[in-house]
CSV table of C-alpha atoms in Angstrom, one decimal:
chain,number,residue,atom,x,y,z
D,1,ASP,CA,-14.3,10.2,-3.7
D,2,GLN,CA,-13.2,7.2,-1.6
D,3,GLN,CA,-13.3,4.2,-4.0
D,4,VAL,CA,-12.2,1.7,-1.4
D,5,LYS,CA,-13.9,1.8,2.0
D,6,GLN,CA,-13.3,0.1,5.3
D,7,ASN,CA,-16.2,1.2,7.4
D,8,SER,CA,-15.0,-0.3,10.7
D,9,PRO,CA,-12.1,1.8,12.1
D,10,SER,CA,-11.5,-0.9,14.7
D,11,LEU,CA,-12.3,-4.5,15.7
D,12,SER,CA,-11.6,-6.4,18.9
D,13,VAL,CA,-11.7,-10.2,19.1
D,14,GLN,CA,-10.6,-12.9,21.5
D,15,GLU,CA,-7.6,-15.1,20.8
D,16,GLY,CA,-8.6,-18.3,19.0
D,17,ARG,CA,-11.8,-16.7,17.6
D,18,ILE,CA,-12.4,-15.6,14.0
D,19,SER,CA,-11.6,-12.1,12.9
D,20,ILE,CA,-13.6,-10.8,9.9
D,21,LEU,CA,-12.5,-7.6,8.3
D,22,ASN,CA,-14.7,-6.0,5.6
D,23,CYS,CA,-14.0,-3.8,2.6
D,24,ASP,CA,-16.3,-2.3,0.0
D,25,TYR,CA,-15.4,-0.7,-3.3
D,26,THR,CA,-17.2,1.5,-5.8
D,27,ASN,CA,-15.1,1.3,-9.0
D,28,SER,CA,-16.2,-1.7,-11.1
D,29,MET,CA,-13.0,-1.4,-13.0
D,30,PHE,CA,-11.0,-2.8,-10.1
D,31,ASP,CA,-9.8,-6.3,-11.1
D,32,TYR,CA,-7.4,-7.3,-8.3
D,33,PHE,CA,-7.7,-7.0,-4.6
D,34,LEU,CA,-5.1,-7.2,-1.8
D,35,TRP,CA,-4.9,-7.2,2.0
D,36,TYR,CA,-2.0,-5.7,3.9
D,37,LYS,CA,-1.1,-5.6,7.5
D,38,LYS,CA,0.8,-2.7,9.1
D,39,TYR,CA,2.5,-2.3,12.4
D,40,PRO,CA,3.4,1.2,13.6
D,41,ALA,CA,6.6,2.6,12.2
D,42,GLU,CA,6.8,-0.1,9.5
D,43,GLY,CA,5.7,-0.4,5.9
D,44,PRO,CA,2.6,-2.4,5.0
D,45,THR,CA,3.2,-6.2,4.7
D,46,PHE,CA,1.4,-8.1,2.0
D,47,LEU,CA,-0.9,-10.8,3.3
D,48,ILE,CA,-3.1,-12.2,0.6
D,49,SER,CA,-4.7,-11.3,-2.7
D,50,ILE,CA,-7.5,-12.3,-5.0
D,51,SER,CA,-8.3,-11.8,-8.7
D,52,SER,CA,-11.7,-10.8,-9.8
D,53,ILE,CA,-12.1,-14.2,-11.6
D,54,LYS,CA,-12.2,-15.9,-8.2
D,55,ASP,CA,-14.4,-15.7,-5.2
D,56,LYS,CA,-12.1,-17.2,-2.6
D,57,ASN,CA,-8.5,-17.5,-1.9
D,58,GLU,CA,-6.8,-19.2,1.1
D,59,ASP,CA,-3.4,-19.0,2.6
D,60,GLY,CA,-3.0,-20.7,6.0
D,61,ARG,CA,-5.0,-18.9,8.6
D,62,PHE,CA,-6.0,-16.2,6.1
D,63,THR,CA,-8.9,-16.4,3.6
D,64,VAL,CA,-10.2,-13.6,1.4
D,65,PHE,CA,-13.7,-13.7,0.0
D,66,LEU,CA,-14.8,-11.6,-3.0
D,67,ASN,CA,-18.4,-10.8,-3.9
D,68,LYS,CA,-18.2,-8.9,-7.2
D,69,SER,CA,-22.0,-8.3,-7.5
D,70,ALA,CA,-22.0,-6.6,-4.1
D,71,LYS,CA,-18.5,-5.0,-4.6
D,72,HIS,CA,-17.5,-6.4,-1.3
D,73,LEU,CA,-14.6,-8.4,0.0
D,74,SER,CA,-13.7,-9.7,3.4
D,75,LEU,CA,-10.6,-11.1,5.1
D,76,HIS,CA,-11.1,-14.0,7.6
D,77,ILE,CA,-8.4,-14.8,10.1
D,78,VAL,CA,-8.8,-18.2,11.9
D,79,PRO,CA,-7.7,-18.7,14.6
D,80,SER,CA,-6.8,-15.1,15.6
D,81,GLN,CA,-3.6,-14.7,17.5
D,82,PRO,CA,-2.3,-11.7,19.6
D,83,GLY,CA,0.4,-11.2,17.0
D,84,ASP,CA,-2.3,-10.4,14.5
D,85,SER,CA,-3.0,-7.1,16.2
D,86,ALA,CA,-2.2,-4.4,13.7
D,87,VAL,CA,-3.9,-2.2,11.1
D,88,TYR,CA,-5.3,-4.0,8.1
D,89,PHE,CA,-5.6,-2.3,4.8
D,90,CYS,CA,-7.7,-3.4,1.8
D,91,ALA,CA,-6.3,-2.3,-1.6
D,92,ALA,CA,-7.5,-2.6,-5.2
D,93,SER,CA,-5.9,-2.4,-8.6
D,94,ARG,CA,-7.4,-2.0,-12.1
D,95,GLY,CA,-4.9,-4.6,-13.4
D,96,GLY,CA,-3.4,-4.5,-16.9
D,97,SER,CA,-0.4,-2.2,-16.8
D,98,ASN,CA,-1.9,-0.2,-14.0
D,99,TYR,CA,0.1,-0.9,-10.8
D,100,LYS,CA,-1.6,1.9,-8.8
D,101,LEU,CA,-3.1,0.5,-5.6
D,102,THR,CA,-6.1,2.4,-4.1
D,103,PHE,CA,-6.2,1.8,-0.4
D,104,GLY,CA,-8.9,1.9,2.2
D,105,LYS,CA,-8.4,3.8,5.4
D,106,GLY,CA,-7.6,0.7,7.4
D,107,THR,CA,-9.1,-1.3,10.3
D,108,LEU,CA,-7.3,-1.6,13.6
D,109,LEU,CA,-7.5,-5.2,14.8
D,110,THR,CA,-6.9,-6.0,18.4
D,111,VAL,CA,-6.7,-9.6,19.4
D,112,ASN,CA,-7.0,-10.0,23.2
D,113,PRO,CA,-5.3,-13.0,24.9
H,1,LYS,CA,16.2,-11.9,-0.8
H,2,ALA,CA,16.7,-8.6,0.8
H,3,GLY,CA,13.6,-6.5,1.1
H,4,VAL,CA,12.9,-3.0,-0.1
H,5,THR,CA,15.2,-0.5,1.5
H,6,GLN,CA,14.6,3.3,1.8
H,7,THR,CA,16.9,6.0,2.9
H,8,PRO,CA,16.9,8.1,4.9
H,9,ARG,CA,14.5,6.7,7.5
H,10,TYR,CA,13.9,10.1,9.1
H,11,LEU,CA,14.2,13.6,7.7
H,12,ILE,CA,13.5,17.1,9.1
H,13,LYS,CA,13.3,19.9,6.6
H,14,THR,CA,12.2,23.5,6.6
H,15,ARG,CA,9.3,24.9,4.5
H,16,GLY,CA,10.5,26.0,1.1
H,17,GLN,CA,13.4,23.5,0.9
H,18,GLN,CA,13.6,20.5,-1.3
H,19,VAL,CA,14.1,16.9,-0.4
H,20,THR,CA,15.2,13.7,-2.2
H,21,LEU,CA,14.3,10.2,-1.0
H,22,SER,CA,15.8,7.0,-2.2
H,23,CYS,CA,14.5,3.5,-2.7
H,24,SER,CA,16.2,0.2,-3.6
H,25,PRO,CA,13.7,-2.4,-4.7
H,26,ILE,CA,13.8,-6.2,-4.2
H,27,SER,CA,16.3,-7.7,-6.5
H,28,GLY,CA,14.6,-8.6,-9.8
H,29,HIS,CA,11.7,-6.3,-9.3
H,30,ARG,CA,11.3,-3.8,-12.1
H,31,SER,CA,8.3,-1.8,-11.0
H,32,VAL,CA,8.7,0.8,-8.2
H,33,SER,CA,5.8,2.8,-6.8
H,34,TRP,CA,5.7,5.6,-4.3
H,35,TYR,CA,2.9,6.3,-1.7
H,36,GLN,CA,2.3,9.1,0.8
H,37,GLN,CA,0.7,8.2,4.1
H,38,THR,CA,-0.9,10.8,6.3
H,39,PRO,CA,-3.4,10.5,9.2
H,40,GLY,CA,-6.1,12.4,7.3
H,41,GLN,CA,-5.7,11.0,3.8
H,42,GLY,CA,-4.4,7.5,4.4
H,43,LEU,CA,-2.2,5.8,1.8
H,44,GLN,CA,-2.2,7.7,-1.5
H,45,PHE,CA,-0.5,6.7,-4.7
H,46,LEU,CA,2.1,9.2,-6.0
H,47,PHE,CA,3.6,7.5,-9.1
H,48,GLU,CA,5.0,4.2,-10.5
H,49,TYR,CA,8.1,3.6,-12.6
H,50,PHE,CA,8.9,0.7,-14.8
H,51,SER,CA,12.0,0.4,-16.9
H,52,GLU,CA,13.0,4.0,-16.1
H,53,THR,CA,9.7,5.4,-17.3
H,54,GLN,CA,6.8,6.8,-15.3
H,55,ARG,CA,4.0,4.6,-16.1
H,56,ASN,CA,1.2,5.7,-13.7
H,57,LYS,CA,0.7,9.0,-11.8
H,58,GLY,CA,-1.5,10.0,-8.9
H,59,ASN,CA,-3.1,13.3,-8.2
H,60,PHE,CA,-0.2,15.2,-6.7
H,61,PRO,CA,1.1,18.6,-7.7
H,62,GLY,CA,4.2,18.9,-10.0
H,63,ARG,CA,6.3,19.6,-6.9
H,64,PHE,CA,6.4,15.8,-6.5
H,65,SER,CA,8.6,14.1,-9.0
H,66,GLY,CA,10.6,10.9,-9.4
H,67,ARG,CA,12.9,8.9,-11.5
H,68,GLN,CA,14.1,5.4,-11.9
H,69,PHE,CA,17.6,4.3,-12.8
H,70,SER,CA,18.7,1.4,-15.0
H,71,ASN,CA,19.3,-0.8,-11.9
H,72,SER,CA,15.6,-0.2,-10.9
H,73,ARG,CA,16.6,2.0,-7.9
H,74,SER,CA,14.3,5.0,-7.6
H,75,GLU,CA,14.3,8.4,-6.1
H,76,MET,CA,11.5,10.9,-5.5
H,77,ASN,CA,11.9,14.6,-5.1
H,78,VAL,CA,9.7,17.1,-3.4
H,79,SER,CA,10.5,20.8,-4.2
H,80,THR,CA,9.4,23.9,-2.3
H,81,LEU,CA,8.3,21.9,0.7
H,82,GLU,CA,5.0,22.8,2.5
H,83,LEU,CA,3.9,21.9,6.0
H,84,GLY,CA,1.3,19.6,4.6
H,85,ASP,CA,4.0,17.5,3.0
H,86,SER,CA,4.9,16.1,6.4
H,87,ALA,CA,4.1,12.4,6.0
H,88,LEU,CA,5.4,8.9,5.8
H,89,TYR,CA,6.7,8.2,2.3
H,90,LEU,CA,6.6,4.6,1.3
H,91,CYS,CA,8.3,2.9,-1.6
H,92,ALA,CA,7.0,-0.5,-3.0
H,93,SER,CA,8.3,-2.8,-5.6
H,94,SER,CA,6.7,-5.4,-7.8
H,95,PRO,CA,7.9,-8.4,-9.8
H,96,ALA,CA,8.3,-8.0,-13.6
H,97,ALA,CA,5.2,-7.1,-15.5
H,98,GLY,CA,3.2,-9.8,-17.1
H,99,THR,CA,3.0,-12.1,-14.1
H,100,GLY,CA,-0.7,-11.4,-13.6
H,101,SER,CA,-0.2,-10.5,-10.0
H,102,TYR,CA,-0.2,-7.0,-8.5
H,103,GLU,CA,1.4,-7.6,-5.2
H,104,GLN,CA,3.6,-4.8,-4.1
H,105,TYR,CA,6.2,-5.1,-1.3
H,106,PHE,CA,6.8,-2.1,0.8
H,107,GLY,CA,9.8,-0.7,2.4
H,108,PRO,CA,9.9,0.7,6.0
H,109,GLY,CA,9.3,4.3,4.7
H,110,THR,CA,10.9,7.7,5.2
H,111,ARG,CA,9.3,9.9,7.8
H,112,LEU,CA,9.5,13.5,6.6
H,113,THR,CA,8.8,16.3,8.9
H,114,VAL,CA,8.5,19.8,7.5
H,115,THR,CA,8.8,22.7,10.0
């Protein structure tokens, strides 16, 4: 049972445009959501997170939106840069003392110059 | 601060052997988690340690075990290796509990190949 789903395996955008990566979840107990970026042969790098009490969080070019009623979150990258090309993972936690992260399968973002 | 370090980076073992992987968390981080990444299953949670105690556990067989030392360093052990254990094993550390955030910071991983 895949509790966190990233339905787009890949996404291609032009440099300078907006990249929108989507993520859906099924477990209503999830309380905290995170996005990670991963380059080949490296560990995931934390990008941005959001608590379920918020619907938006911004950090520079990265903004995460959370729609709890739809169990959906998205990551917006504006403007996209070629260095953003990587696999992006959505992850969720139940919070409390539970530090287990449940990951989606990832979306490969390619930003073309 | 130095990041999460994992040793060794690459390992080749034979089916039936056992293996021990090591992880040093970011200084001051007390929670250490382990994940397995494979092409088919993606990133899957193995277990999490906090203050030398296993606090959370994923759905892996008992062949997978771990421990944490008083300095927060952690090791994971896989006994009786199977071909399907070939994967990238990732360690992640988190700041002290009670911060209200659940960000985990990952090491570069150990690539285990079982032949």
